[in-house]
Amino acid sequence: MSDYMSKHFLGFTEVATLETSQFQLTKRIIADLVKLRGMGVLHGPTGSGKSFAVKSELQDRAATSSPACYITEAHEQPTMRNTLDIIAAALTGHEPPENENRFKLTARLVKILTGPERLIVIDEAQRLNGKCIEVLRHLHDSDLTCFALLLVGGDGCWEVLSRSPMLKSRIVRRLPFQNLSAEAIIKLISGYHPIYEGIEPEILLEINKRYGEGNLRNWATFTLTAAQLCAETNRERIDAAVIANAYTLLGGGKSD
């Protein structure tokens, strides 16, 4: 759960990292949170690059910065206890004893979090409920603990978190992720993979309209498919036939 090795979607290694403004801001926000021991939120559509941006920055910081703990909230309907269990397991590498009650576990976590300074990242934060949010706030607010907290979540995340005024008032950095604009598509996608090199912007925008929709995961899926088709037919670049065949393999693309 604490593994934060950044990987492109489906393990596709031939694509470049697109350093969008959101990707760059994520680096700044993480640095600020660590310095301030503050709480922050990254939220936005599924596939918009939130988790990748966070993991990439944590990987870059691993050798030189305070330790980080990356947690994916695994429960669809988490309780206070299993939220504490997940944090404890991520911090210690061991599942807490079943006979340890919630209050003793909380006290033990406070002791663990007295040092060293660290960053805790909780992904899929849209699954948290009010009681789980209160547990996190309690751990972070303790005068004894010294950690920064970053909550990362998909659709509906900010709506869930902002229902807690106590949490909302403590957020010092918030970044809403968005899908890429047409301008960003033209600027960035040509350098995403060699199959797009020299391709006219109008073609990129048409792919975006039919399938990509500005979503990085959609573009990764299309690019992987198109690159396979190019390799199978000894093409270095996409063309109309490759694009049409990619749409066919991907369900036909979005209707006009």
C-alpha positions as a printed Julia matrix, in Angstrom:
256×3 Matrix{Float64}:
   0.0    0.0     0.0
   2.94   2.35    0.55
   4.48   1.66   -2.88
   4.64   4.85   -4.91
   6.59   3.78   -7.98
   5.18   5.88  -10.82
   4.12   3.86  -13.84
   2.37   4.83  -17.02
  -1.04   3.29  -17.65
  -0.84  -0.44  -18.54
   2.93  -0.29  -18.0
   3.4    1.47  -21.34
   7.07   2.53  -21.25
   7.46   4.2   -24.65
   5.54   7.37  -23.83
   6.93  10.56  -22.39
   5.73  12.13  -19.16
   3.53  15.07  -20.07
   4.55  17.88  -17.76
   1.24  19.67  -17.71
   0.66  22.7   -15.51
  -1.13  20.38  -13.07
   1.84  18.01  -13.01
   4.16  20.91  -12.2
   1.83  22.36   -9.58
   1.67  18.98   -7.85
   5.42  19.18   -7.24
   5.06  22.64   -5.7
   2.09  21.63   -3.55
   3.85  18.56   -2.14
   6.93  20.64   -1.29
   4.74  23.23    0.43
   2.82  20.64    2.43
   5.99  19.0     3.67
   7.46  22.36    4.67
   4.27  23.47    6.44
   3.27  20.03    7.78
  -0.03  20.99    6.23
  -3.06  19.29    4.69
  -3.85  19.39    0.99
  -6.2   17.94   -1.59
  -5.81  16.98   -5.24
  -9.07  16.05   -6.92
 -10.53  15.67  -10.37
 -11.77  13.3   -13.06
 -10.59   9.71  -13.21
  -7.65   9.4   -15.59
  -6.59  13.05  -15.37
  -3.15  12.21  -13.98
  -3.47  12.93  -10.24
  -1.98   9.72   -8.86
   0.75   9.6   -11.5
   1.81  13.18  -10.71
   1.95  12.45   -6.97
   3.86   9.18   -7.34
   6.3   10.76   -9.77
   7.12  13.54   -7.31
   7.43  11.15   -4.38
   9.78   8.99   -6.41
  11.91  12.05   -7.26
  12.02  13.09   -3.6
  12.66   9.62   -2.16
  16.43   9.87   -1.9
  16.66  13.39   -0.5
  13.5   14.18    1.46
  11.61  13.06    4.53
   9.87   9.7     4.19
   6.52   9.37    2.47
   3.77   6.84    2.91
   1.38   6.28   -0.01
  -1.92   4.61    0.88
  -4.76   3.58   -1.37
  -7.98   3.4     0.64
  -9.13  -0.11   -0.23
 -12.58  -0.11    1.35
 -15.68   1.04   -0.52
 -17.35   1.84    2.83
 -14.47   2.41    5.26
 -14.89   2.57    9.01
 -12.82   4.46   11.55
 -11.17   1.19   12.57
 -10.16  -0.06    9.14
  -8.87   3.39    8.22
  -6.61   3.23   11.29
  -5.65  -0.35   10.4
  -4.62   0.67    6.89
  -2.51   3.59    8.14
  -0.87   1.46   10.82
  -0.03  -1.31    8.36
   1.43   1.18    5.88
   3.58   2.85    8.54
   4.82  -0.27   10.31
   4.63  -2.97    7.65
   2.47  -5.11    9.92
  -1.26  -5.53   10.4
  -2.27  -4.34   13.89
  -3.49  -6.99   16.36
  -7.21  -7.68   16.07
  -7.62  -7.43   19.84
  -6.16  -3.9    19.93
  -9.1   -1.54   20.3
  -9.48   1.64   18.28
  -8.4    3.94   21.09
  -5.18   2.05   21.81
  -4.43   1.88   18.09
  -4.97   5.63   17.78
  -2.61   6.26   20.7
   0.0    4.0    19.11
  -0.3    5.82   15.8
   0.15   9.17   17.5
   3.36   7.84   19.06
   4.6    6.53   15.69
   3.83   9.86   14.03
   5.86  11.9    16.52
   8.81  11.45   14.2
  10.46  11.47   11.83
   8.65  14.12    9.82
   6.85  12.51    6.92
   4.2   12.9     4.26
   1.16  10.63    4.25
  -0.79  10.4     0.99
  -4.23   8.81    0.92
  -5.53   8.03   -2.56
  -9.17   7.28   -3.45
 -10.09   9.8    -0.76
 -13.58  10.19   -2.2
 -14.4    6.94   -0.35
 -13.79   8.47    3.06
 -16.79   9.23    5.22
 -17.2   11.79    7.99
 -15.92   9.54   10.77
 -12.82   8.55    8.79
 -12.12  12.19    7.99
 -12.4   13.0    11.7
  -9.84  10.29   12.54
  -7.38  11.77   10.05
  -7.97  15.27   11.35
  -7.43  14.09   14.94
  -4.11  12.44   14.06
  -2.92  15.48   12.14
  -4.07  18.0    14.76
  -2.31  16.31   17.66
   0.42  18.45   19.19
   2.6   15.32   19.27
   2.5   14.36   15.59
   4.56  15.88   12.78
   3.37  14.88    9.34
   1.88  16.42    6.23
  -1.29  14.91    4.79
  -2.29  14.86    1.13
  -5.7   13.52    0.11
  -6.11  12.5    -3.53
  -9.45  11.58   -5.05
 -11.54  11.28   -8.17
 -15.01  12.46   -9.07
 -16.89  13.77   -6.04
 -13.84  13.9    -3.78
 -13.97  17.59   -2.93
 -17.72  17.4    -2.41
 -17.14  14.64    0.17
 -14.23  16.31    1.96
 -15.7   19.81    1.99
 -18.75  18.58    3.9
 -16.51  18.6     6.96
 -15.95  22.27    7.94
 -13.28  21.18   10.41
 -11.28  19.56    7.62
 -12.03  22.15    4.94
 -10.75  24.99    7.12
  -7.42  23.18    7.53
  -6.69  22.68    3.83
  -3.72  24.87    2.89
  -3.28  23.64   -0.69
  -5.95  22.43   -3.12
  -5.58  21.61   -6.8
  -8.58  20.66   -8.95
  -7.31  18.54  -11.84
  -9.0   18.97  -15.21
  -8.8   17.2   -18.54
  -6.46  18.75  -21.09
  -7.63  21.69  -23.18
  -7.38  21.73  -26.97
  -4.38  24.04  -26.66
  -2.62  21.6   -24.33
  -3.36  18.69  -26.68
  -1.68  20.53  -29.58
   1.29  21.55  -27.42
   1.94  18.28  -25.61
   0.7   15.23  -27.51
   3.12  15.57  -30.43
   5.9   14.79  -27.94
   4.0   12.04  -26.14
   5.06   9.2   -28.46
   7.07   8.99  -31.72
   3.95   7.96  -33.68
   2.66  11.54  -33.3
   5.82  13.3   -34.44
   5.0   15.82  -37.17
   1.28  15.01  -37.16
  -0.96  17.95  -38.0
  -2.74  19.55  -35.03
  -6.11  19.03  -36.72
  -5.59  15.26  -36.61
  -4.71  15.36  -32.91
  -7.81  17.42  -32.2
  -9.97  14.98  -34.15
  -8.58  12.04  -32.13
  -9.26  14.03  -28.99
 -12.83  14.64  -30.12
 -13.47  11.02  -31.07
 -11.68   9.29  -28.19
  -9.2   11.23  -26.05
 -11.54  13.87  -24.64
  -8.55  15.53  -22.97
  -8.2   12.61  -20.59
  -4.65  11.32  -20.1
  -5.76   7.73  -19.54
  -7.85   7.79  -22.71
  -4.86   9.12  -24.63
  -2.62   6.43  -23.14
  -5.08   3.73  -24.23
  -5.38   5.14  -27.75
  -1.62   5.59  -28.06
  -0.84   2.04  -26.94
  -3.36   0.66  -29.45
  -2.16   2.87  -32.31
   1.5    2.1   -31.56
   0.77  -1.64  -31.72
  -0.97  -1.17  -35.08
   1.95   0.88  -36.39
   4.43  -1.81  -35.32
   2.34  -4.56  -36.95
   2.24  -2.7   -40.28
   5.79  -1.27  -40.24
   4.6    2.32  -39.94
   6.54   4.95  -38.01
   3.62   7.39  -37.74
  -0.12   7.16  -37.46
  -2.22   7.68  -40.55
  -5.91   7.51  -41.42
  -5.89   3.69  -41.6
  -4.19   3.27  -38.21
  -6.54   5.76  -36.6
  -9.63   4.06  -38.05
  -8.43   0.62  -36.95
  -7.63   1.95  -33.47
 -11.17   3.29  -33.17
 -12.51  -0.11  -34.19
 -10.49  -1.87  -31.48
 -11.59   0.72  -28.95
 -15.31   0.43  -29.57
 -15.6    2.84  -32.48
 -14.72   6.06  -30.7
 -17.23   8.66  -29.62
 -20.11   9.24  -32.0
 -20.19  12.5   -33.92
